[in-house]
Structure formats: C-alpha cells, structure tokens
Amino acid sequence: MTTTLDAPGLDVREDVRSFVGSSRQLFIGGSLVDAADGGTFATIDPATGMEITQVAEATAEDVDRAVKAARAALEGEWGALPGTARGKILLRLAELVEEHADELAQLESLDNGKPLPFAQYDISSVAEHFRYFAGWTNKIEGATIPTSIPNSLVYTRPRPVGVVGAIVPWNFPLLMATWKMAPALAAGCTLVLKPAEQTPLSALRFAELAAEAGLPDGTLNVVTGFGEVTGQALVEHPGVDKIVFTGSTAVGRIIGATAAKTVKPVSLELGGKSPHIIFDDADVEAAAAAAANAIFYESGQVCSAGSRLMVQQGIYDELVERVTAIAESLKMGTGLAPDTTLGPLVSEEQLDRVRGYVETGLSEGATAVTGGEAVDGDGYFFRPTVLRDVPDHVTVCREEIFGPVLVTQPFESLEEVAQRANATEYGLAAGVWTRDLGRAHRMAELLDAGSVFLNCYNAFDPAVPFGGFKQSGYGRDGGRDALEKFLETKAVWTNLA
Ligand code: ADP
C-alpha cells in the first residue's frame, strides 16, 4: 500500500524507513509482541493525512501482561539494583539517545508533524533529563527524627512507589514520556507507558534503546493504543501503584475519578489558558517575538502556550501589528522540509476543534487580524491566527484552543490585569514583560500559575518544577519535586530501652 513515505522529495533516513517499514509491536517484558487479539491501528502523518505504518493496539489483556512484567522487574533485577547502578544505566541511555538523535527526531517529526529542528531540540532535552535524573539515583535519603518519646530512634526510608502507569499526550511525545520515565526510573520504579495514539512511534523506538542501555526486562513496557481501552485498563489495573498523566483537563478528570476506585495516587499535568502580559515599558521587539513564539511554536499545541496576550493600552496596536507580521511570515509545511516553521495540527480531530473555536470566537465578537481558517488540502494545517479586542467572557478567551490562535486584549493597570488574568479556571503558566523589577516580581506574586516567566517565555530545564494550579492539575514534573512523586516514605520506630 502507499504510505506517506512514498511522497516525492521527502528526505527520510534509511533507519526510519526501516523502522516504519513493518507494523510495530508492543514492548512488554523486554520483547516485541503483537496485541493479544492481533489488533493494530494506523498512525498518520498529519502533513499529508496518509498512513505512516500500523501499530499494535493493546487490549486489557496486554496491559495486564505489561503490569505483571513491571511488577516482576520491581521485585527482581531492577528492584535489587543499588541507586548508583540505576544511575549508570540512565547515563548510558542518555548517550544512546544522543547517538540516535537524528533517527528519533525524524520519527517524531513525521508522526507529530513538528518541524525537524523542534524535534531535534526535544530529543536533546530527553537526553538531558535522563542525565539530570541519573544524578539523583544515589542521593535519595531518609531522615532521623527527634520525637517526644524517650528511648526511641525514628528514621524514615524513602522507597519507590512501585509500578507506575504513565499516560502521555502527542504534542511532545517522547519528551512528555521522559518527564515521567526519567524521575520514575531514578526513584527505582518500573513503568508501563502508554503513548498517545496519534504519536506512538518514538516511544517504541526508545524502549529498544532502553533495553540496549541495560534496563532489565520489564522495567519499561510500552503499550500503544487508545485512551478509552488501553489507557483506561492501565488506570483501572489493581497492580498499578500510581498514575502519572499529561493531557487535557477533561481526560484528567476521568483518570482521577477512575483511579479513585483503587485508591491510586495520581499526578495530573493538564491544560492551560496562559496569560502573556506586556507592560508599556517592555522591550517591545523582544516581547513581540516572544509573544508570537509562545503561541505559534508547535502550532500552539503546547499546554503552557501563551494563548492570551494582554498588552497595556499605549502599545497594544503596535504589539498586535508586530505579532501579526511574524504570524504572516511563518512558512507552513511538512516537518521534514527544511524551510518549515509552522507544522500541521496533529490530527483531523484537532483541526476541526481549532476551526470550531475560531468560528465561535468570530461569532462572539472577536476580530481576526490575520488567519482565521484552515488551509485547503490533505494535511491538517490551520493558518496562524491573531484575534484582537477579545472580551474576557467569550469562549476563546476562557477555553484552551490548542492551536495557532492568539487571543489579544488591551489592559490599563497592574491590579486590573492581574485580576483579569487570574479569573480563569486554569493556572499553568504566565508571562510578564516589563523593565520595572518591582512590578515584575509583584506580578510573579499575584499570578495564579505554576510557572511565571519574567521577560522570557516557556523556558524549561530538567531541574525546574513545572505543573499547574487550579484546573491545570497537581503534582510537578521536573526537579526534585518530580522525583518525590515516585517515592513514598516509611517511618521506622525503634525502642532503644
Ligand atoms: P487530547 O485531548 O489533547 O488528544 P487527551 O487528554 O485526550 O489529549 O490524551 C492524552 C492521553 O490520554 C492520550 O495518551 C490518550 O490516549 C489518553 N486518554 C484519553 N482518554 C483516556 C481515558 N479515558 N483513560 C485513560 N487514558 C486516556
């Protein structure tokens, strides 16, 4: 059959062609296996709407096998390794990811649609996360605690939380999986990973590299499939000790409710409608470039996208003009084409969703300065869109669109903008541009957001916690906070008398 790789002029590496040249199997207990019922599904290139390859569709039975393999590794070889040995494997894995960076980046770009340089950045960040968390493996310590009881010795022993179910989205497929895998493995947990059905390929290739790095069989298992079947089976499984999830708030709520039935702890990194606030003393050129990047990078399919641009009245028109000019300069195309700066949306469903939001916004009174429509053709492209003078109460100002659609609004004062920025159900990220240091830190104090960016936007590092307030979720990826998520504390009491 014809696949997207047959498209003329597409420069695809031989190793990538070979990887997708046959249908991909599940990775369970260190082996590549078919789904129990032999089921598969197509993964699609969003730039052409054509199939890349078929991927195994895991059933509840496959999830059960994966959970049992993860349990066996936890109680077996992986669980017995001292932290330093775990760290060495994670360091080797970081090296292997770098050695295969071009291959992984092409797979990611093909499956997700993102421009290749963005995928290359993601993969380098994957390696850096494993390196950072490798450093924690031999620094996991308990405490000795003085108490009011005479002749007692009390100490704590942190231990891995156990078998982790990780469910991740399609926008940064391998990087989001890494945000869960790296700290979980550093803590000594084992995992069953469910990538998003839109982008299963990089995780499957990564699992092979993890085995090559020396990760014992069963430590990392990858089950590909859909949320309502594979994902749900993982959340319901009594053998899973914790669920970590990145995705939409709607699905996060379902996962939290399902996990409650087996009293499973859950960490949720969910959606956002993040305000990006520019005061009139800001460096306008830098702020405009950042404002455009904050919404058009990855076609706006970023949970912390700066999707609501709030600009102080005196420079509002200038900012809108500058951002519009940047939007109009973006080059849409397949992620693998060297001049592409704006890829497609990940799926037809996502394209319909974005189109629907923009139509609603226009009918509710917003004005499109540029964009506002999908591109005719086979791929899932939506024109970069800037909406101006958007009232606070309309749908596009309150809900997450997850597309290249920027809502812009003028504001007058600090107190007003802080209050309006916080008057949303989300609390993931916020950006502030001003040359006044006091004003910047006052805003950092006032804003309800898990990450506040001052004179920058969407900066990330493996050492820094990231996650949401309010309906944007709970728990943190990144840094020591992420490690703690995968540990639980045992208190040991000793009678010295
Ligand atoms: P989006 O809406 O942006 O596609 P989702 O939140 O739906 O993102 O998906 C994120 C991840 O959650 C995907 O891996 C998806 O398969 C999974 N998922 C979706 N629904 C469920 C569910 N009911 N239970 C478990 N996982 C789910």
XYZ file of C-alpha atoms and ligand atoms in Angstrom:
524
model
C 0.000 0.000 0.000
C 1.073 3.601 -0.482
C 2.261 5.355 2.661
C 3.315 8.905 3.369
C 6.944 7.832 2.816
C 6.199 7.388 -0.883
C 5.605 11.140 -1.229
C 8.129 12.571 -3.696
C 11.004 14.625 -2.342
C 10.636 13.534 1.291
C 14.121 13.071 2.672
C 13.636 10.219 5.147
C 16.570 8.354 6.713
C 17.030 4.669 5.948
C 16.787 3.649 9.619
C 13.470 5.489 9.928
C 12.174 3.882 6.718
C 13.190 0.502 8.034
C 11.555 1.108 11.458
C 8.223 2.031 9.923
C 8.601 -0.455 7.075
C 6.766 -3.109 9.083
C 3.979 -2.773 11.625
C 5.234 -2.003 15.131
C 4.606 -4.286 18.083
C 4.104 -3.695 21.803
C 7.166 -3.746 24.063
C 6.426 -5.970 27.065
C 8.899 -7.695 29.391
C 11.779 -6.853 27.077
C 10.141 -8.432 24.000
C 8.323 -7.119 20.955
C 4.900 -8.759 20.891
C 1.623 -8.468 18.983
C -1.554 -7.421 20.754
C -3.396 -10.395 22.264
C -6.125 -10.165 19.641
C -3.733 -9.197 16.841
C -5.336 -5.747 16.563
C -3.496 -2.811 15.005
C -4.246 0.795 14.127
C -2.752 3.298 11.693
C -0.516 6.138 12.784
C -0.934 9.074 10.419
C 1.388 11.753 9.034
C -0.566 14.944 9.783
C 1.146 16.824 6.941
C -0.415 14.525 4.319
C -3.199 12.681 6.145
C -1.580 9.430 4.965
C -0.634 6.372 6.966
C 2.946 6.011 8.200
C 2.579 2.461 9.496
C 0.384 0.160 11.579
C 0.892 -0.135 15.326
C -0.323 -2.822 17.734
C -3.464 -1.892 19.648
C -3.086 -3.132 23.211
C -6.089 -4.760 24.888
C -6.750 -5.006 28.621
C -5.062 -8.427 28.479
C -1.872 -6.845 27.082
C -1.955 -4.157 29.756
C -2.233 -6.909 32.364
C 0.818 -8.652 30.917
C 2.754 -5.383 30.918
C 1.822 -4.628 34.533
C 2.887 -8.144 35.587
C 6.202 -7.705 33.758
C 6.736 -4.370 35.518
C 5.951 -5.963 38.892
C 8.386 -8.817 38.229
C 11.160 -6.333 37.366
C 10.399 -4.318 40.506
C 10.616 -7.425 42.681
C 13.515 -8.774 40.637
C 16.569 -7.384 38.909
C 15.691 -3.674 38.749
C 14.430 -3.509 42.317
C 17.623 -5.128 43.567
C 19.977 -2.639 41.881
C 21.603 -0.006 44.081
C 20.924 3.601 43.068
C 24.391 4.088 41.595
C 23.833 1.178 39.215
C 20.488 2.606 38.157
C 22.229 5.915 37.527
C 24.820 4.307 35.255
C 22.097 2.768 33.112
C 20.273 6.098 32.837
C 23.524 7.817 31.815
C 24.128 5.177 29.152
C 20.574 5.677 27.969
C 21.186 9.440 27.621
C 24.221 8.651 25.460
C 22.263 6.232 23.295
C 19.512 8.800 22.782
C 22.151 11.252 21.589
C 23.711 8.656 19.288
C 20.264 8.051 17.754
C 19.109 11.669 17.955
C 18.644 12.186 14.219
C 16.654 8.991 13.849
C 14.422 9.729 16.857
C 13.905 13.338 15.733
C 12.804 12.295 12.250
C 10.398 9.715 13.656
C 8.952 12.359 15.976
C 8.661 14.966 13.230
C 6.962 12.503 10.891
C 4.488 11.230 13.478
C 3.624 14.569 15.100
C 4.170 16.963 12.189
C 6.502 19.310 14.058
C 9.387 20.987 12.219
C 12.518 18.841 12.430
C 14.602 21.391 14.418
C 11.906 21.404 17.128
C 12.012 17.601 17.248
C 15.809 17.735 17.471
C 15.507 20.086 20.422
C 13.022 17.708 22.102
C 15.364 14.755 21.712
C 18.342 16.649 23.117
C 16.151 17.564 26.076
C 15.220 13.889 26.506
C 18.919 13.056 26.892
C 19.423 15.936 29.349
C 16.533 14.750 31.505
C 17.990 11.264 31.830
C 21.349 12.775 32.707
C 19.850 15.094 35.325
C 17.774 12.370 36.964
C 20.661 9.883 36.839
C 22.297 12.260 39.292
C 19.530 11.764 41.847
C 19.719 7.969 41.894
C 22.330 7.783 44.670
C 21.091 10.808 46.637
C 17.728 9.524 47.827
C 17.925 9.853 51.594
C 15.670 9.494 54.600
C 15.859 11.401 57.887
C 16.323 10.686 61.566
C 13.575 12.411 63.513
C 13.764 13.510 67.157
C 10.472 12.716 68.953
C 8.838 13.280 72.344
C 9.053 9.557 73.201
C 12.062 8.714 75.440
C 14.478 5.978 74.307
C 13.252 5.962 70.760
C 15.003 6.096 67.435
C 12.869 7.085 64.481
C 14.101 7.177 60.937
C 12.480 7.288 57.516
C 13.183 5.169 54.474
C 12.009 6.529 51.131
C 11.115 3.753 48.731
C 9.916 3.650 45.140
C 6.171 3.954 44.861
C 6.182 0.782 42.726
C 4.685 0.094 39.304
C 3.855 3.372 37.562
C 1.344 3.809 34.740
C 2.331 6.792 32.591
C -0.168 8.196 30.091
C 1.146 10.942 27.844
C -0.052 13.211 25.031
C 1.003 13.717 21.438
C 2.451 17.246 21.441
C 5.951 16.359 22.705
C 5.622 12.584 22.513
C 8.994 11.337 23.751
C 9.759 14.381 25.892
C 6.495 14.151 27.844
C 7.101 10.422 28.317
C 10.598 11.291 29.558
C 9.241 13.793 32.075
C 7.616 10.734 33.681
C 10.122 7.968 32.873
C 13.346 9.671 33.965
C 12.329 10.547 37.555
C 10.343 7.302 37.945
C 13.351 5.185 36.960
C 15.678 7.327 39.064
C 13.446 6.638 42.067
C 13.600 2.888 41.363
C 10.080 2.439 39.971
C 9.131 0.339 36.957
C 6.735 1.594 34.295
C 4.038 0.822 31.829
C 3.972 3.699 29.357
C 1.013 4.461 27.130
C 1.924 6.949 24.415
C -0.817 8.901 22.659
C -2.499 7.012 19.825
C -1.577 9.835 17.412
C 2.183 9.529 18.079
C 3.260 6.063 19.257
C 6.484 5.631 17.257
C 9.226 7.395 19.236
C 8.338 5.642 22.496
C 8.528 2.242 20.789
C 11.963 3.009 19.358
C 13.089 4.449 22.687
C 12.116 1.239 24.504
C 14.535 -0.694 22.298
C 17.310 1.764 23.151
C 16.490 1.454 26.848
C 16.965 -2.307 26.609
C 20.264 -1.737 24.794
C 21.345 0.596 27.612
C 20.888 -2.282 30.064
C 17.473 -1.594 31.532
C 16.375 -5.053 32.774
C 13.430 -6.703 31.010
C 10.081 -5.479 32.313
C 11.430 -2.246 33.813
C 9.915 -0.199 30.980
C 6.967 -1.536 28.994
C 5.225 0.325 26.187
C 1.582 -0.390 25.365
C 0.238 1.502 22.371
C -3.472 2.029 21.896
C -6.407 4.311 22.532
C -7.320 6.136 25.717
C -10.686 4.558 26.366
C -9.331 0.996 26.088
C -5.580 0.789 26.720
C -5.378 3.904 28.885
C -8.400 3.042 30.929
C -7.216 -0.546 31.501
C -3.976 0.878 32.903
C -5.749 3.302 35.234
C -8.118 0.578 36.472
C -5.460 -2.107 36.951
C -5.082 -3.020 40.647
C -1.404 -3.864 40.085
C -0.516 -0.273 39.162
C 0.599 1.749 42.190
C 0.469 5.235 40.690
C -0.768 7.007 37.561
C 1.058 9.985 36.106
C -0.681 11.825 33.306
C -0.174 14.766 30.988
C -3.099 15.714 28.774
C -6.371 17.558 28.667
C -8.247 18.630 31.782
C -11.309 16.680 30.602
C -9.384 13.391 30.446
C -7.517 14.236 33.662
C -10.834 14.400 35.494
C -11.856 10.969 34.158
C -8.496 9.470 35.115
C -8.663 10.940 38.625
C -12.154 9.546 39.133
C -11.247 6.093 37.775
C -8.058 5.891 39.843
C -10.009 6.713 42.994
C -11.732 3.319 42.766
C -8.459 1.563 43.566
C -7.170 4.432 45.775
C -4.331 5.065 43.349
C -2.410 8.277 43.710
C -2.483 10.365 40.552
C -0.402 13.301 39.303
C -2.031 15.383 36.596
C -0.425 17.952 34.316
C -3.381 19.388 32.439
C -4.455 22.218 30.200
C -3.961 25.947 30.388
C -5.033 29.317 29.065
C -1.912 31.151 29.958
C -1.809 34.962 30.053
C 1.187 36.641 28.457
C 1.258 40.179 29.807
C 3.196 43.055 28.219
C 3.562 46.361 30.090
C 4.224 49.555 28.133
C 7.815 49.888 29.408
C 8.792 46.486 27.935
C 11.335 45.858 25.198
C 8.620 45.809 22.538
C 10.575 43.994 19.859
C 11.683 41.192 22.178
C 8.217 40.945 23.729
C 6.524 40.691 20.322
C 8.906 37.967 19.178
C 8.306 36.050 22.412
C 4.542 36.550 22.206
C 4.480 35.108 18.673
C 6.727 32.207 19.606
C 4.654 31.469 22.719
C 1.593 30.736 20.570
C 2.916 29.626 17.174
C 5.684 27.276 18.354
C 4.463 23.715 17.708
C 1.364 25.301 16.121
C 0.126 26.292 19.555
C -0.189 22.671 20.690
C 1.609 23.355 23.947
C -0.113 23.153 27.328
C 1.715 26.275 28.521
C 1.240 28.200 25.242
C 0.911 31.938 25.834
C -2.517 31.897 24.233
C -3.927 35.062 25.820
C -1.861 38.149 25.053
C -2.674 41.079 27.345
C -0.995 44.338 26.328
C -1.012 47.679 28.107
C -3.195 50.141 26.186
C -0.472 52.514 24.912
C 1.411 49.798 22.980
C -1.495 47.469 22.179
C -1.824 48.352 18.473
C 1.922 48.179 17.919
C 2.193 44.776 19.602
C -0.714 43.345 17.611
C 0.849 44.616 14.380
C 4.246 43.140 15.192
C 2.846 39.735 16.190
C 0.664 39.713 13.072
C 3.680 40.376 10.869
C 5.517 37.452 12.470
C 2.450 35.208 12.024
C 2.301 36.087 8.337
C 5.985 35.338 7.856
C 5.694 31.720 9.062
C 6.181 29.017 6.463
C 3.717 26.138 6.700
C 4.767 22.714 5.507
C 5.738 19.164 6.380
C 8.016 18.978 9.402
C 10.812 17.382 7.405
C 11.019 20.208 4.826
C 13.998 22.403 5.748
C 12.166 25.739 5.488
C 9.076 24.804 7.543
C 8.465 26.961 10.605
C 4.823 26.034 11.219
C 3.759 22.395 11.046
C 0.252 20.970 10.761
C -2.034 20.221 13.685
C -1.670 16.658 14.856
C -4.953 15.240 13.566
C -8.138 15.961 11.689
C -9.968 15.950 15.014
C -7.650 18.659 16.331
C -8.076 20.690 13.142
C -11.866 20.514 13.487
C -11.603 21.554 17.106
C -9.458 24.611 16.352
C -11.663 25.585 13.408
C -14.739 25.315 15.636
C -13.193 27.525 18.320
C -12.229 30.228 15.846
C -15.700 30.235 14.283
C -17.223 30.573 17.741
C -14.798 33.389 18.601
C -15.677 35.332 15.474
C -19.401 34.856 16.065
C -18.960 36.060 19.663
C -17.392 39.354 18.616
C -13.641 38.793 18.175
C -11.967 40.211 15.054
C -9.368 38.189 13.101
C -6.444 40.401 12.110
C -4.846 37.517 10.253
C -5.579 33.822 9.649
C -8.881 32.501 10.921
C -9.212 29.477 8.672
C -7.817 26.080 7.762
C -5.727 25.550 4.640
C -7.409 23.608 1.838
C -5.695 20.295 1.093
C -4.932 16.905 2.610
C -2.839 17.868 5.635
C -4.202 19.339 8.875
C -2.932 22.906 8.508
C -4.518 25.927 10.178
C -3.395 29.458 9.376
C -1.689 31.281 12.241
C -4.417 33.477 13.664
C -4.445 36.686 15.682
C -7.742 37.817 17.240
C -7.981 41.359 18.631
C -10.154 43.157 21.173
C -11.442 39.872 22.535
C -13.770 40.326 25.519
C -12.922 38.373 28.695
C -16.179 36.448 28.805
C -16.110 34.845 25.334
C -15.288 31.175 24.833
C -11.959 31.685 23.030
C -10.709 33.786 25.934
C -11.583 31.183 28.566
C -11.020 27.784 26.963
C -7.873 26.080 25.749
C -7.837 26.017 21.926
C -4.543 24.125 21.466
C -3.861 25.633 18.065
C -2.054 28.605 16.479
C -4.693 31.064 17.647
C -3.727 34.093 19.717
C -6.345 35.985 21.681
C -5.257 39.610 22.316
C -6.675 42.175 24.706
C -5.685 45.629 25.952
C -5.422 46.449 29.685
C -4.869 49.612 31.760
C -3.291 48.825 35.143
C -1.349 46.195 37.085
C -4.128 45.405 39.539
C -6.665 45.122 36.738
C -4.560 42.814 34.576
C -3.616 40.554 37.491
C -7.256 40.183 38.479
C -8.403 39.501 34.904
C -5.520 37.105 34.203
C -6.418 35.078 37.291
C -10.132 34.980 36.535
C -9.887 31.676 34.651
C -10.185 28.083 35.749
C -6.607 27.354 34.682
C -3.279 28.147 36.361
C -0.434 26.610 34.394
C 1.850 29.422 33.196
C 2.044 33.181 32.826
C 4.483 35.607 31.228
C 5.240 39.217 32.174
C 7.292 41.747 30.227
C 8.397 44.949 31.948
C 11.671 46.718 32.708
C 10.436 47.560 36.225
C 11.842 44.896 38.545
C 9.410 45.659 41.349
C 6.431 45.393 39.035
C 7.759 42.122 37.590
C 8.090 40.461 40.987
C 4.791 41.915 42.204
C 3.133 40.212 39.222
C 5.002 36.970 39.955
C 3.494 37.100 43.430
C -0.040 37.846 42.250
C -0.438 35.451 39.323
C -2.060 32.036 39.875
C 0.345 29.986 37.768
C 2.720 27.102 38.369
C 5.356 28.812 36.184
C 5.825 32.565 35.841
C 8.195 33.784 33.130
C 9.607 37.304 33.583
C 10.969 38.846 30.358
C 11.079 35.384 28.783
C 8.515 32.689 27.997
C 8.383 28.893 28.063
C 11.882 28.390 29.422
C 12.424 24.801 30.588
C 15.118 22.830 32.373
C 15.108 19.323 33.870
C 15.978 20.834 37.272
C 12.978 23.163 37.468
C 9.499 22.097 38.630
C 6.654 22.518 36.148
C 2.947 21.970 36.714
C -0.345 23.638 37.348
C -2.570 25.287 39.907
C -6.369 25.041 39.833
C -7.799 23.040 36.898
C -4.331 22.799 35.351
C -3.640 19.863 37.631
C -1.472 18.884 40.574
C 1.977 17.425 41.062
C 5.126 18.689 39.377
C 7.335 17.418 36.588
C 10.986 18.442 36.724
C 13.473 18.778 39.539
C 13.334 17.235 42.986
C 9.540 17.630 43.062
C 9.299 15.147 40.193
C 11.499 12.644 41.983
C 9.430 12.883 45.182
C 6.325 11.964 43.189
C 7.765 8.498 42.694
C 8.805 7.894 46.301
C 6.856 7.074 49.407
C 8.027 7.324 52.958
C 8.197 4.569 55.526
C 8.730 5.614 59.162
C 10.650 3.115 61.337
C 10.278 3.261 65.128
C 12.856 1.613 67.376
C 12.587 1.075 71.133
C 16.099 1.651 72.469
C 15.261 0.756 76.074
P -6.014 15.446 23.647
O -7.430 15.746 24.040
O -5.207 16.651 23.580
O -5.894 14.489 22.495
P -6.028 13.657 25.760
O -6.049 14.243 27.101
O -7.284 13.161 25.142
O -5.363 14.702 24.831
O -4.992 12.472 25.654
C -3.832 12.362 26.420
C -3.574 10.902 26.678
O -4.643 10.379 27.469
C -3.508 10.022 25.434
O -2.474 9.061 25.615
C -4.869 9.364 25.426
O -4.882 8.116 24.756
C -5.130 9.171 26.897
N -6.542 9.009 27.271
C -7.621 9.552 26.676
N -8.740 9.157 27.295
C -8.385 8.346 28.312
C -9.092 7.620 29.328
N -10.405 7.657 29.426
N -8.376 6.890 30.201
C -7.032 6.850 30.132
N -6.316 7.498 29.198
C -6.971 8.242 28.301
